[in-house]
Short mmCIF file of N, CA and C and ligand atoms in Angstrom, two decimals:
data_model
loop_
_atom_site.label_atom_id
_atom_site.label_comp_id
_atom_site.label_asym_id
_atom_site.label_seq_id
_atom_site.Cartn_x
_atom_site.Cartn_y
_atom_site.Cartn_z
N MET O 20 118.14 51.25 130.77
CA MET O 20 117.23 52.20 131.20
C MET O 20 117.18 52.18 132.56
N PHE O 21 117.35 53.25 132.46
CA PHE O 21 117.61 53.61 134.37
C PHE O 21 115.95 53.48 135.19
N ALA O 22 117.00 53.11 136.44
CA ALA O 22 116.20 53.22 137.66
C ALA O 22 115.65 54.78 138.45
N VAL O 23 113.81 54.32 138.69
CA VAL O 23 113.34 55.22 138.98
C VAL O 23 112.39 55.21 139.80
N ASP O 24 112.50 55.61 140.51
CA ASP O 24 111.15 55.12 142.40
C ASP O 24 110.17 56.29 141.70
N ILE O 25 109.15 55.69 142.50
CA ILE O 25 107.52 56.33 141.94
C ILE O 25 108.11 58.23 142.89
N SER O 26 108.70 57.73 143.10
CA SER O 26 108.32 59.85 144.79
C SER O 26 108.66 60.81 143.24
N THR O 27 110.39 60.62 142.39
CA THR O 27 110.77 61.05 141.57
C THR O 27 110.61 61.03 140.24
N ALA O 28 109.47 59.51 139.46
CA ALA O 28 108.44 59.65 138.62
C ALA O 28 107.62 61.19 138.82
N VAL O 29 106.98 61.29 140.17
CA VAL O 29 105.57 61.66 140.62
C VAL O 29 106.13 63.54 140.79
N LEU O 30 107.85 63.50 140.73
CA LEU O 30 108.17 65.06 140.77
C LEU O 30 108.48 64.78 138.80
N ILE O 31 108.79 63.90 139.02
CA ILE O 31 109.25 64.47 137.14
C ILE O 31 107.54 64.59 136.57
N TYR O 32 107.05 64.16 136.36
CA TYR O 32 104.98 63.88 135.95
C TYR O 32 104.86 65.50 136.32
N LEU O 33 104.42 65.94 137.81
CA LEU O 33 103.79 66.75 138.34
C LEU O 33 105.41 68.85 137.59
N SER O 34 106.23 68.77 137.68
CA SER O 34 106.81 69.66 136.95
C SER O 34 106.44 70.20 135.53
N VAL O 35 106.82 68.22 134.51
CA VAL O 35 106.41 68.33 132.76
C VAL O 35 105.18 69.44 132.52
N THR O 36 104.08 69.15 133.45
CA THR O 36 102.66 69.12 134.02
C THR O 36 102.27 70.70 133.85
N LEU O 37 103.63 71.14 135.20
CA LEU O 37 103.20 72.40 135.74
C LEU O 37 103.86 73.15 134.48
N LEU O 38 105.27 72.85 134.05
CA LEU O 38 105.73 73.98 133.23
C LEU O 38 104.80 74.05 131.78
N GLY O 39 104.00 72.66 131.59
CA GLY O 39 104.17 73.31 130.27
C GLY O 39 101.85 74.60 130.26
N VAL O 40 100.80 73.81 131.18
CA VAL O 40 100.28 74.94 131.81
C VAL O 40 101.65 76.14 132.03
N ILE O 41 102.33 76.58 132.53
CA ILE O 41 103.00 77.85 132.83
C ILE O 41 103.09 78.34 130.84
N PHE O 42 103.40 77.52 130.99
CA PHE O 42 103.60 78.40 128.82
C PHE O 42 102.56 78.24 127.93
N ILE O 43 101.89 77.65 128.29
CA ILE O 43 100.36 77.99 127.96
C ILE O 43 99.68 79.31 128.21
N TRP O 44 100.05 79.22 129.62
CA TRP O 44 99.51 80.39 129.82
C TRP O 44 99.41 82.05 129.96
N VAL O 45 101.21 82.14 129.30
CA VAL O 45 102.26 82.91 129.05
C VAL O 45 101.80 83.53 127.59
N ARG O 46 101.54 82.26 127.10
CA ARG O 46 101.42 82.54 125.98
C ARG O 46 100.06 83.59 125.68
N PHE O 47 99.26 82.58 125.96
CA PHE O 47 98.06 83.07 126.07
C PHE O 47 97.39 84.87 126.44
N GLU O 48 98.50 84.83 127.54
CA GLU O 48 98.01 86.38 128.56
C GLU O 48 98.94 86.60 127.59
N ARG O 49 99.96 86.70 126.71
CA ARG O 49 100.76 87.27 126.04
C ARG O 49 99.77 88.05 124.77
N SER O 50 98.93 86.98 123.87
CA SER O 50 98.73 87.31 122.68
C SER O 50 96.97 88.61 123.19
N ARG O 51 96.52 87.82 124.24
CA ARG O 51 95.58 89.00 124.40
C ARG O 51 96.21 89.76 125.22
N ALA O 52 97.05 89.95 126.35
CA ALA O 52 97.22 91.79 126.00
C ALA O 52 97.46 92.21 124.75
N PHE O 53 98.36 91.92 123.97
CA PHE O 53 98.67 93.01 122.58
C PHE O 53 98.12 93.16 121.74
N ARG O 54 97.05 92.70 121.31
CA ARG O 54 95.32 91.33 120.89
C ARG O 54 94.24 93.41 122.00
N LYS O 55 94.76 93.91 122.78
CA LYS O 55 93.75 94.79 123.94
C LYS O 55 94.51 95.96 123.43
N TYR O 56 95.69 95.89 123.15
CA TYR O 56 96.27 97.22 123.02
C TYR O 56 96.93 97.93 121.45
N ASP O 57 96.36 97.19 120.02
CA ASP O 57 96.10 96.79 119.50
C ASP O 57 95.46 97.65 118.72
N VAL O 58 95.94 99.05 118.08
CA VAL O 58 95.42 100.13 117.82
C VAL O 58 95.61 100.53 116.44
N HIS O 59 94.37 100.77 115.78
CA HIS O 59 95.10 101.42 114.33
C HIS O 59 95.58 102.45 114.05
N PRO O 60 96.11 103.36 113.38
CA PRO O 60 96.77 104.07 113.34
C PRO O 60 95.43 105.21 112.54
N LYS O 61 94.70 105.41 112.35
CA LYS O 61 93.94 106.38 111.85
C LYS O 61 92.78 106.34 112.89
N GLU O 62 92.87 105.85 113.93
CA GLU O 62 92.12 105.82 115.91
C GLU O 62 93.39 106.92 116.29
N VAL O 63 94.57 107.42 116.06
CA VAL O 63 95.12 108.30 117.37
C VAL O 63 95.10 109.45 116.45
N TRP O 64 94.94 110.70 117.32
CA TRP O 64 94.77 111.83 116.92
C TRP O 64 95.51 112.86 117.66
N ASN O 65 96.24 113.62 117.22
CA ASN O 65 96.64 114.63 117.02
C ASN O 65 96.12 116.20 117.85
N CYS O 66 95.63 116.20 119.37
CA CYS O 66 95.11 117.68 118.75
C CYS O 66 96.16 119.38 118.72
N GLU O 67 95.41 119.53 117.86
CA GLU O 67 95.94 120.57 117.09
C GLU O 67 96.84 122.20 117.91
N ILE O 68 96.08 121.81 119.37
CA ILE O 68 96.14 122.58 120.07
C ILE O 68 96.46 122.79 121.53
N CYS O 69 96.40 121.17 121.66
CA CYS O 69 97.10 120.74 122.67
C CYS O 69 98.41 119.91 122.98
N THR O 70 98.15 119.58 121.78
CA THR O 70 99.85 118.52 120.81
C THR O 70 98.40 117.45 121.69
N TYR O 71 97.53 117.53 122.38
CA TYR O 71 97.34 116.19 123.58
C TYR O 71 97.21 115.29 122.52
N THR O 72 97.93 113.67 122.56
CA THR O 72 97.61 112.75 121.57
C THR O 72 96.84 111.72 122.16
N TYR O 73 95.32 111.30 121.38
CA TYR O 73 94.51 110.45 122.10
C TYR O 73 94.45 109.58 120.90
N VAL O 74 92.87 108.73 122.08
CA VAL O 74 92.57 107.82 120.97
C VAL O 74 91.67 107.90 120.42
N ASP O 75 90.62 107.75 119.58
CA ASP O 75 89.34 108.07 118.94
C ASP O 75 88.75 107.18 118.44
N SER O 76 88.56 105.59 118.82
CA SER O 76 88.31 104.80 117.04
C SER O 76 85.62 105.01 116.92
N LEU O 77 85.63 105.95 117.46
CA LEU O 77 84.41 106.20 116.99
C LEU O 77 83.80 106.97 115.61
N HIS O 78 84.60 107.54 115.97
CA HIS O 78 84.77 108.59 114.80
C HIS O 78 86.22 108.95 113.53
N GLN O 79 85.43 109.32 111.93
CA GLN O 79 86.66 109.57 111.59
C GLN O 79 87.41 110.37 111.11
N THR O 80 86.73 111.62 110.71
CA THR O 80 87.02 112.72 110.13
C THR O 80 87.04 114.05 111.67
N LEU O 81 86.14 113.82 112.59
CA LEU O 81 85.80 114.43 113.14
C LEU O 81 86.44 113.96 114.89
N SER O 82 86.70 114.74 116.00
CA SER O 82 86.79 114.20 116.77
C SER O 82 86.74 114.84 118.02
N ARG O 83 87.09 115.40 118.97
CA ARG O 83 87.51 116.36 119.98
C ARG O 83 88.29 115.67 120.79
N CYS O 84 89.02 117.18 121.45
CA CYS O 84 89.90 116.76 122.73
C CYS O 84 89.28 115.97 123.90
N PRO O 85 89.63 115.54 124.46
CA PRO O 85 89.67 114.94 126.05
C PRO O 85 89.91 116.30 127.17
N GLN O 86 91.11 116.02 126.34
CA GLN O 86 92.19 117.70 127.45
C GLN O 86 91.44 117.99 127.24
N CYS O 87 91.58 120.03 126.48
CA CYS O 87 91.45 120.72 125.99
C CYS O 87 89.79 120.80 125.32
N LYS O 88 88.84 120.05 124.60
CA LYS O 88 87.49 119.47 124.01
C LYS O 88 87.42 120.96 123.35
N SER O 89 88.24 120.59 122.13
CA SER O 89 88.46 121.09 120.58
C SER O 89 88.48 120.43 119.78
N TRP O 90 87.50 121.01 118.35
CA TRP O 90 87.14 119.81 117.71
C TRP O 90 88.89 119.89 116.77
N ASN O 91 89.19 118.43 115.97
CA ASN O 91 89.89 118.00 115.50
C ASN O 91 89.23 117.30 114.19
N ARG O 92 89.56 118.11 112.99
CA ARG O 92 89.74 117.61 112.26
C ARG O 92 90.39 116.12 110.97
N ARG O 93 90.09 115.68 110.42
CA ARG O 93 91.55 114.24 110.40
C ARG O 93 91.66 115.56 109.18
N THR O 94 92.57 115.15 108.64
CA THR O 94 93.46 116.40 107.55
C THR O 94 94.07 114.99 107.13
N VAL O 95 94.60 114.04 106.66
CA VAL O 95 94.73 112.70 105.76
C VAL O 95 94.50 111.99 105.30
N SER O 96 94.00 111.68 104.48
CA SER O 96 93.41 110.88 104.55
C SER O 96 93.19 109.43 104.17
ZN1 ZN H 151 93.13 119.44 122.36
#
């Protein structure tokens, strides 16, 4: 066994603890960020008039374009 003085032991302990916290934090934030922007393909609309692509998760068959205010009908079921 190698000899370690108390300051080196505290430094190793704090470094390992800090790296563990950073690792868990990054994993948590990454999973939460991807879940926040996870959009179902049926919620993505393409406007037939202005070709604007937008997300509308409230309507299933008829949606209003936020850009040009025209109505778009879902053609593919
Ligand atoms: Zn439009």
